[in-house]
Structures are given as structure tokens and as C-alpha cells.
Amino acid sequence: MRSPQIHKEAPFVPGSGGVVLSPRRPPGRPPGPTSRTPLPASLLRTYYDNGTLDFVAVRWRGSRADALSWARGVSKGPEGGGTLNRSYTAWSPEPPPELDPAAWLPVFLDGLREYDEPYRFLAIRGSEELLLRAGENLHAFADSLVVPLKAALDTREPTTVAVALQLMLMALSVDPRVAREWVPAYWQFAQVLNLFYARGGGLRVDMGYNRHAVATCRQLATDFMVAFELSGGPAATAAVRRYSPGADPAVTDASMARAASKAAVKAVEAGLEPGTFKPFTLF
């Protein structure tokens, strides 16, 4: 028999005996409410797989990731009257001095949303060590950390959000000037912070990696907003009150001074003696 004519113009697709109008169903089952939604590969996974991150390796203890080893180049001149220069790679538990945290810290933070090992361990421990290496210079490139941190928070997965908030708190403790750089970008964090502040009290997260620490997402969100206000000054307080109206404001010297002045004005308007209204009743 003569086979029927196959239409090759769009949207028709060649078939075995006719045309196929419906798209092919993707293989596998769709993600359910209890399954993890697949996420696009992070920069950390891409660079680790293609060999770009050849200066760091994960040290394993059995089947468990234990620590990171960082590579640094060592060059030695001629010894004993020789003419040969020796160059080799040495591994140490600390990042090398020539490693630029401004270039690589955003890459490690982008890997916080990874579920699989060794990418997750590499992202968390690498971010911690690079934050400590940056030190007081962290505020100089703090704006480049907003995008990967927002990507981690937007997953809304409690473990990922808890780790991201813990690293954000660590950044504020290492260099408090980071808060002032994050004031214009606070609105990007506010939606997830408000969500976990309101409903994250029962989400207890095991921080893992032998830390024996359990934290709740609500407490971490509260701690970050308080530290953000204390380090960022009046601008940070205004940002928190604007984008997180349900959060309890932090008690700072500036807020107490404003409350004391309001209490004095209120006492004068009421014709009472100064000190009748206490500042802490006006929050």
C-alpha cells in the first residue's frame, strides 16, 4: 500500500503513518507536593563539573564530607647551586592569599540551593571560609551577593533558607557595613523573610555537618532583621518598617531617642509633667 502523505509544515511532526498534533509527554512523573522541585544547575555545580574549580577539593571521611582543601602554587628557587626552579601545588585547609573573594564568593553562594553532595557541602563551607577571608573588605562587593542570596531564599525550602539566613548573619557579624550596602536591596529579601517570620516557627532545621545545632526559620529571620537594623542605622530601620511591617522593631539607641522625644511631646500636649509617658510604651 502507498503510505499517506506526511505534512512537514509546522505544527505537524513526521510520524510513522500520519501526523502527530499533540506534544510528546515528558518522561517521568511530575513533581508532587512532597517531592523536591528540580532547579536549574547552579554556577557552582557547572564550574565544579567542568573543572573550573580546580583550586578546591572536598576531603571525605568515609562516605561523609569532612572538610575543604585549597590549592596554592608554590615555587622554589635553585638549591645547592643548581639552576632548576621547582613549582608544585600544595593543599592547605585555608584559602590561598591570591584567591579573590569578590570573584568567587557569589559563585559559592549560588550553590546554596543545591541538594546533592558534594555541591551542598562545598557551597556552605566555601562560603563560610571566603566570608572570613574577605573580613572588613566584605562591604566593598556586598551588592554582588544579593542575587545568589535571593535565589537561595526564593526556593522557600526550609533547609536552604535557614543556611542562607545563617550566612547573611555571618556576613553582618564579619563586616557590619554590609547592612548599609544591603539597604537598597532589602525589598528583595523581605517577601521570604516575612513569610518565614510569620509561619516559620514550627520549621525546625538541623544545620547538619556535626554542628549539633537546631534552629527555626522564624528565629533566624528575626535575628537577621534585628542585626540588619542594628548595623544599618536609621536607613535599615526605615526599610524594615516599610517592607516588614509585621516584624517587631529592634530597640536601638536611635529608636529610644525618637521614642523619648515623642513621649515628651505627648506629655506636653496632655498638660502633664515630663516623664509621665514612658518611651517603651510608644513602640
mmCIF file of C-alpha atoms in Angstrom:
data_model
loop_
_atom_site.group_PDB
_atom_site.id
_atom_site.type_symbol
_atom_site.label_atom_id
_atom_site.label_comp_id
_atom_site.label_asym_id
_atom_site.label_seq_id
_atom_site.Cartn_x
_atom_site.Cartn_y
_atom_site.Cartn_z
ATOM 1 C CA MET A 1 0.000 0.000 0.000
ATOM 2 C CA ARG A 2 1.043 3.535 -0.601
ATOM 3 C CA SER A 3 1.809 5.397 2.615
ATOM 4 C CA PRO A 4 -0.230 8.521 3.231
ATOM 5 C CA GLN A 5 1.363 11.882 2.654
ATOM 6 C CA ILE A 6 3.055 13.396 5.689
ATOM 7 C CA HIS A 7 2.702 17.105 6.251
ATOM 8 C CA LYS A 8 6.027 18.559 7.286
ATOM 9 C CA GLU A 9 4.928 22.106 7.818
ATOM 10 C CA ALA A 10 4.586 23.411 11.362
ATOM 11 C CA PRO A 11 2.965 22.487 13.679
ATOM 12 C CA PHE A 12 2.911 18.952 12.249
ATOM 13 C CA VAL A 13 5.608 16.456 13.170
ATOM 14 C CA PRO A 14 6.580 13.495 10.986
ATOM 15 C CA GLY A 15 5.271 10.188 12.311
ATOM 16 C CA SER A 16 5.235 6.553 11.249
ATOM 17 C CA GLY A 17 1.933 6.688 9.404
ATOM 18 C CA GLY A 18 0.428 10.104 9.760
ATOM 19 C CA VAL A 19 0.758 13.297 11.734
ATOM 20 C CA VAL A 20 1.083 13.986 15.460
ATOM 21 C CA LEU A 21 -0.670 17.095 16.685
ATOM 22 C CA SER A 22 -0.224 16.730 20.460
ATOM 23 C CA PRO A 23 3.198 17.345 22.055
ATOM 24 C CA ARG A 24 5.059 14.391 23.471
ATOM 25 C CA ARG A 25 4.542 13.898 27.195
ATOM 26 C CA PRO A 26 7.752 14.483 29.155
ATOM 27 C CA PRO A 27 9.254 11.321 30.673
ATOM 28 C CA GLY A 28 8.921 10.656 34.366
ATOM 29 C CA ARG A 29 6.284 11.607 36.872
ATOM 30 C CA PRO A 30 5.549 15.268 37.560
ATOM 31 C CA PRO A 31 6.761 16.602 40.926
ATOM 32 C CA GLY A 32 4.211 16.202 43.699
ATOM 33 C CA PRO A 33 3.586 18.271 46.813
ATOM 34 C CA THR A 34 6.089 16.238 48.847
ATOM 35 C CA SER A 35 8.807 15.967 46.192
ATOM 36 C CA ARG A 36 11.584 18.424 45.549
ATOM 37 C CA THR A 37 11.088 20.661 42.569
ATOM 38 C CA PRO A 38 14.032 20.327 40.175
ATOM 39 C CA LEU A 39 16.070 23.515 39.985
ATOM 40 C CA PRO A 40 18.417 24.693 37.241
ATOM 41 C CA ALA A 41 22.056 23.883 37.834
ATOM 42 C CA SER A 42 23.926 26.497 39.815
ATOM 43 C CA LEU A 43 27.173 28.131 38.761
ATOM 44 C CA LEU A 44 28.954 26.169 41.468
ATOM 45 C CA ARG A 45 27.826 22.827 40.030
ATOM 46 C CA THR A 46 28.719 23.918 36.489
ATOM 47 C CA TYR A 47 32.191 25.133 37.435
ATOM 48 C CA TYR A 48 32.867 22.106 39.630
ATOM 49 C CA ASP A 49 31.862 19.652 36.910
ATOM 50 C CA ASN A 50 33.833 21.287 34.096
ATOM 51 C CA GLY A 51 36.999 21.667 36.179
ATOM 52 C CA THR A 52 36.994 25.427 36.664
ATOM 53 C CA LEU A 53 37.055 24.989 40.463
ATOM 54 C CA ASP A 54 40.335 23.109 40.359
ATOM 55 C CA PHE A 55 41.707 25.028 43.339
ATOM 56 C CA VAL A 56 39.393 23.448 45.922
ATOM 57 C CA ALA A 57 38.592 19.841 46.768
ATOM 58 C CA VAL A 58 36.326 18.099 49.248
ATOM 59 C CA ARG A 59 38.060 15.894 51.791
ATOM 60 C CA TRP A 60 35.994 12.836 52.607
ATOM 61 C CA ARG A 61 35.911 10.769 55.759
ATOM 62 C CA GLY A 62 34.349 7.539 54.663
ATOM 63 C CA SER A 63 31.131 8.438 52.854
ATOM 64 C CA ARG A 64 30.782 11.815 54.580
ATOM 65 C CA ALA A 65 32.213 15.163 53.503
ATOM 66 C CA ASP A 66 34.565 16.360 56.221
ATOM 67 C CA ALA A 67 36.484 19.495 55.162
ATOM 68 C CA LEU A 68 37.768 21.517 52.227
ATOM 69 C CA SER A 69 41.303 21.576 50.898
ATOM 70 C CA TRP A 70 42.518 24.615 48.970
ATOM 71 C CA ALA A 71 45.305 24.551 46.403
ATOM 72 C CA ARG A 72 48.059 27.121 46.274
ATOM 73 C CA GLY A 73 51.016 27.350 43.954
ATOM 74 C CA VAL A 74 54.486 27.045 45.471
ATOM 75 C CA SER A 75 57.674 27.974 43.646
ATOM 76 C CA LYS A 76 61.155 27.282 44.944
ATOM 77 C CA GLY A 77 64.373 28.567 43.518
ATOM 78 C CA PRO A 78 67.507 26.560 42.824
ATOM 79 C CA GLU A 79 69.052 24.755 45.768
ATOM 80 C CA GLY A 80 72.627 23.717 46.268
ATOM 81 C CA GLY A 81 73.964 25.722 43.354
ATOM 82 C CA GLY A 82 71.501 24.227 40.867
ATOM 83 C CA THR A 83 69.722 26.079 38.090
ATOM 84 C CA LEU A 84 66.269 24.485 38.195
ATOM 85 C CA ASN A 85 63.218 26.216 39.629
ATOM 86 C CA ARG A 86 60.660 23.915 41.161
ATOM 87 C CA SER A 87 56.955 24.699 41.065
ATOM 88 C CA TYR A 88 54.285 22.496 42.564
ATOM 89 C CA THR A 89 50.825 22.641 44.102
ATOM 90 C CA ALA A 90 50.320 22.381 47.850
ATOM 91 C CA TRP A 91 46.994 21.797 49.587
ATOM 92 C CA SER A 92 46.049 23.571 52.799
ATOM 93 C CA PRO A 93 42.883 23.867 54.942
ATOM 94 C CA GLU A 94 42.726 27.647 54.370
ATOM 95 C CA PRO A 95 42.057 29.578 51.147
ATOM 96 C CA PRO A 96 45.237 30.856 49.476
ATOM 97 C CA PRO A 97 46.051 34.570 49.757
ATOM 98 C CA GLU A 98 45.812 35.078 45.994
ATOM 99 C CA LEU A 99 42.188 33.878 45.877
ATOM 100 C CA ASP A 100 39.846 36.828 45.290
ATOM 101 C CA PRO A 101 36.687 36.539 47.452
ATOM 102 C CA ALA A 102 34.963 39.226 45.372
ATOM 103 C CA ALA A 103 35.097 36.964 42.312
ATOM 104 C CA TRP A 104 34.342 33.580 43.875
ATOM 105 C CA LEU A 105 32.085 34.228 46.867
ATOM 106 C CA PRO A 106 28.991 34.863 44.653
ATOM 107 C CA VAL A 107 29.681 31.543 42.898
ATOM 108 C CA PHE A 108 29.791 29.611 46.170
ATOM 109 C CA LEU A 109 26.654 31.361 47.440
ATOM 110 C CA ASP A 110 24.860 30.412 44.235
ATOM 111 C CA GLY A 111 25.381 26.766 45.163
ATOM 112 C CA LEU A 112 23.370 27.033 48.391
ATOM 113 C CA ARG A 113 20.271 25.846 46.543
ATOM 114 C CA GLU A 114 21.908 22.540 45.617
ATOM 115 C CA TYR A 115 20.541 19.415 47.279
ATOM 116 C CA ASP A 116 23.233 16.932 46.262
ATOM 117 C CA GLU A 117 26.683 16.319 47.654
ATOM 118 C CA PRO A 118 29.440 17.383 47.341
ATOM 119 C CA TYR A 119 27.959 20.588 45.911
ATOM 120 C CA ARG A 120 25.998 21.496 49.041
ATOM 121 C CA PHE A 121 28.928 20.948 51.392
ATOM 122 C CA LEU A 122 31.230 22.827 49.023
ATOM 123 C CA ALA A 123 28.833 25.777 48.855
ATOM 124 C CA ILE A 124 28.290 26.094 52.620
ATOM 125 C CA ARG A 125 31.847 25.576 53.821
ATOM 126 C CA GLY A 126 33.355 27.502 50.920
ATOM 127 C CA SER A 127 31.072 30.473 51.569
ATOM 128 C CA GLU A 128 31.959 30.490 55.269
ATOM 129 C CA GLU A 129 35.697 30.426 54.633
ATOM 130 C CA LEU A 130 35.539 33.101 51.928
ATOM 131 C CA LEU A 131 33.446 35.340 54.185
ATOM 132 C CA LEU A 132 36.125 35.095 56.837
ATOM 133 C CA ARG A 133 38.828 35.700 54.237
ATOM 134 C CA ALA A 134 37.065 38.850 52.978
ATOM 135 C CA GLY A 135 36.848 40.258 56.507
ATOM 136 C CA GLU A 136 36.428 44.011 56.751
ATOM 137 C CA ASN A 137 36.532 44.387 52.948
ATOM 138 C CA LEU A 138 33.281 42.476 52.514
ATOM 139 C CA HIS A 139 31.194 45.649 52.169
ATOM 140 C CA ALA A 140 33.144 46.610 49.021
ATOM 141 C CA PHE A 141 31.394 43.889 46.972
ATOM 142 C CA ALA A 142 28.344 43.198 49.162
ATOM 143 C CA ASP A 143 25.955 44.234 46.375
ATOM 144 C CA SER A 144 27.155 41.312 44.217
ATOM 145 C CA LEU A 145 25.948 38.865 46.903
ATOM 146 C CA VAL A 146 22.312 39.944 46.646
ATOM 147 C CA VAL A 147 21.444 37.919 43.524
ATOM 148 C CA PRO A 148 22.706 34.485 44.724
ATOM 149 C CA LEU A 149 21.248 35.018 48.202
ATOM 150 C CA LYS A 150 17.878 35.957 46.733
ATOM 151 C CA ALA A 151 17.978 32.832 44.543
ATOM 152 C CA ALA A 152 18.546 30.707 47.657
ATOM 153 C CA LEU A 153 15.732 32.416 49.572
ATOM 154 C CA ASP A 154 13.322 32.146 46.644
ATOM 155 C CA THR A 155 13.484 28.340 46.775
ATOM 156 C CA ARG A 156 11.479 28.609 50.043
ATOM 157 C CA GLU A 157 12.887 25.256 51.063
ATOM 158 C CA PRO A 158 13.380 25.481 54.856
ATOM 159 C CA THR A 159 16.880 23.991 54.951
ATOM 160 C CA THR A 160 18.153 26.189 52.128
ATOM 161 C CA VAL A 161 16.536 29.304 53.605
ATOM 162 C CA ALA A 162 17.984 28.558 57.055
ATOM 163 C CA VAL A 163 21.513 28.160 55.696
ATOM 164 C CA ALA A 164 21.184 31.343 53.612
ATOM 165 C CA LEU A 165 19.978 33.330 56.631
ATOM 166 C CA GLN A 166 22.800 31.976 58.756
ATOM 167 C CA LEU A 167 25.363 33.087 56.171
ATOM 168 C CA MET A 168 23.695 36.501 55.928
ATOM 169 C CA LEU A 169 24.016 36.847 59.700
ATOM 170 C CA MET A 170 27.647 35.800 59.434
ATOM 171 C CA ALA A 171 28.254 38.477 56.797
ATOM 172 C CA LEU A 172 26.831 41.144 59.123
ATOM 173 C CA SER A 173 28.990 39.951 62.006
ATOM 174 C CA VAL A 174 32.150 39.882 59.880
ATOM 175 C CA ASP A 175 31.597 43.376 58.450
ATOM 176 C CA PRO A 176 28.668 45.403 59.869
ATOM 177 C CA ARG A 177 28.971 47.880 56.987
ATOM 178 C CA VAL A 178 27.405 45.247 54.738
ATOM 179 C CA ALA A 179 23.993 46.208 56.143
ATOM 180 C CA ARG A 180 24.230 49.710 54.679
ATOM 181 C CA GLU A 181 25.054 48.238 51.268
ATOM 182 C CA TRP A 182 22.033 45.923 51.510
ATOM 183 C CA VAL A 183 19.544 48.649 52.458
ATOM 184 C CA PRO A 184 18.527 49.363 48.808
ATOM 185 C CA ALA A 185 18.120 45.608 48.211
ATOM 186 C CA TYR A 186 16.201 44.714 51.378
ATOM 187 C CA TRP A 187 12.910 44.627 49.478
ATOM 188 C CA GLN A 188 14.245 41.614 47.545
ATOM 189 C CA PHE A 189 14.670 39.678 50.798
ATOM 190 C CA ALA A 190 11.539 40.986 52.512
ATOM 191 C CA GLN A 191 8.935 38.683 50.955
ATOM 192 C CA VAL A 192 10.621 35.460 52.064
ATOM 193 C CA LEU A 193 11.647 36.968 55.411
ATOM 194 C CA ASN A 194 8.059 37.965 56.145
ATOM 195 C CA LEU A 195 6.799 34.518 55.147
ATOM 196 C CA PHE A 196 9.133 32.607 57.448
ATOM 197 C CA TYR A 197 8.802 35.198 60.212
ATOM 198 C CA ALA A 198 5.041 34.689 60.262
ATOM 199 C CA ARG A 199 4.830 30.930 59.653
ATOM 200 C CA GLY A 200 8.284 29.523 60.237
ATOM 201 C CA GLY A 201 8.068 28.961 63.974
ATOM 202 C CA GLY A 202 7.441 25.243 63.598
ATOM 203 C CA LEU A 203 10.076 24.681 60.904
ATOM 204 C CA ARG A 204 12.972 23.277 62.910
ATOM 205 C CA VAL A 205 16.031 22.747 60.744
ATOM 206 C CA ASP A 206 19.031 20.584 61.578
ATOM 207 C CA MET A 207 22.006 22.621 60.365
ATOM 208 C CA GLY A 208 23.953 19.394 59.790
ATOM 209 C CA TYR A 209 27.639 18.595 59.363
ATOM 210 C CA ASN A 210 28.197 17.626 63.018
ATOM 211 C CA ARG A 211 27.199 21.026 64.358
ATOM 212 C CA HIS A 212 24.558 19.590 66.703
ATOM 213 C CA ALA A 213 22.562 22.777 66.189
ATOM 214 C CA VAL A 214 18.841 23.034 65.538
ATOM 215 C CA ALA A 215 17.333 26.366 64.519
ATOM 216 C CA THR A 216 13.919 27.589 63.476
ATOM 217 C CA CYS A 217 13.385 29.666 60.373
ATOM 218 C CA ARG A 218 11.401 32.239 62.352
ATOM 219 C CA GLN A 219 14.234 32.771 64.828
ATOM 220 C CA LEU A 220 16.802 33.099 62.044
ATOM 221 C CA ALA A 221 14.621 35.616 60.191
ATOM 222 C CA THR A 222 14.125 37.596 63.407
ATOM 223 C CA ASP A 223 17.835 37.562 64.211
ATOM 224 C CA PHE A 224 18.706 38.793 60.734
ATOM 225 C CA MET A 225 16.219 41.669 60.801
ATOM 226 C CA VAL A 226 17.414 42.762 64.249
ATOM 227 C CA ALA A 227 21.083 42.575 63.239
ATOM 228 C CA PHE A 228 20.261 44.369 59.989
ATOM 229 C CA GLU A 229 18.675 47.260 61.906
ATOM 230 C CA LEU A 230 21.475 47.472 64.458
ATOM 231 C CA SER A 231 24.189 47.523 61.791
ATOM 232 C CA GLY A 232 22.447 49.535 59.082
ATOM 233 C CA GLY A 233 21.322 52.525 61.111
ATOM 234 C CA PRO A 234 18.165 54.601 60.545
ATOM 235 C CA ALA A 235 18.006 53.717 56.835
ATOM 236 C CA ALA A 236 17.877 49.994 57.648
ATOM 237 C CA THR A 237 15.218 50.602 60.305
ATOM 238 C CA ALA A 238 13.109 52.509 57.789
ATOM 239 C CA ALA A 239 13.484 49.695 55.238
ATOM 240 C CA VAL A 240 12.416 47.036 57.750
ATOM 241 C CA ARG A 241 9.401 49.055 58.887
ATOM 242 C CA ARG A 242 8.356 49.685 55.296
ATOM 243 C CA TYR A 243 8.747 46.199 53.822
ATOM 244 C CA SER A 244 8.282 44.114 57.011
ATOM 245 C CA PRO A 245 5.538 45.920 58.934
ATOM 246 C CA GLY A 246 4.656 42.825 60.968
ATOM 247 C CA ALA A 247 8.119 42.451 62.478
ATOM 248 C CA ASP A 248 8.942 43.759 65.925
ATOM 249 C CA PRO A 249 11.371 46.691 65.572
ATOM 250 C CA ALA A 250 14.775 46.412 67.162
ATOM 251 C CA VAL A 251 15.408 48.565 70.223
ATOM 252 C CA THR A 252 18.338 50.769 69.250
ATOM 253 C CA ASP A 253 19.712 53.995 70.696
ATOM 254 C CA ALA A 254 18.211 55.952 67.815
ATOM 255 C CA SER A 255 14.783 54.362 68.246
ATOM 256 C CA MET A 256 14.839 55.018 72.001
ATOM 257 C CA ALA A 257 15.780 58.667 71.393
ATOM 258 C CA ARG A 258 12.889 59.058 68.952
ATOM 259 C CA ALA A 259 10.507 57.385 71.394
ATOM 260 C CA ALA A 260 11.690 59.619 74.255
ATOM 261 C CA SER A 261 11.098 62.759 72.190
ATOM 262 C CA LYS A 262 7.623 61.532 71.228
ATOM 263 C CA ALA A 263 6.855 60.807 74.883
ATOM 264 C CA ALA A 264 7.932 64.327 75.891
ATOM 265 C CA VAL A 265 5.788 65.929 73.169
ATOM 266 C CA LYS A 266 2.808 63.791 74.136
ATOM 267 C CA ALA A 267 3.162 64.782 77.802
ATOM 268 C CA VAL A 268 3.277 68.485 76.895
ATOM 269 C CA GLU A 269 0.188 68.182 74.693
ATOM 270 C CA ALA A 270 -1.698 66.443 77.504
ATOM 271 C CA GLY A 271 -0.644 69.076 80.040
ATOM 272 C CA LEU A 272 1.151 66.541 82.198
ATOM 273 C CA GLU A 273 4.560 66.509 83.775
ATOM 274 C CA PRO A 274 7.520 65.351 81.657
ATOM 275 C CA GLY A 275 8.219 61.689 82.164
ATOM 276 C CA THR A 276 4.558 60.697 82.510
ATOM 277 C CA PHE A 277 4.694 58.643 79.309
ATOM 278 C CA LYS A 278 7.482 56.092 79.118
ATOM 279 C CA PRO A 279 9.326 55.686 75.794
ATOM 280 C CA PHE A 280 8.916 51.911 75.666
ATOM 281 C CA THR A 281 5.123 52.260 75.604
ATOM 282 C CA LEU A 282 5.223 54.036 72.240
ATOM 283 C CA PHE A 283 6.738 51.279 70.109
#
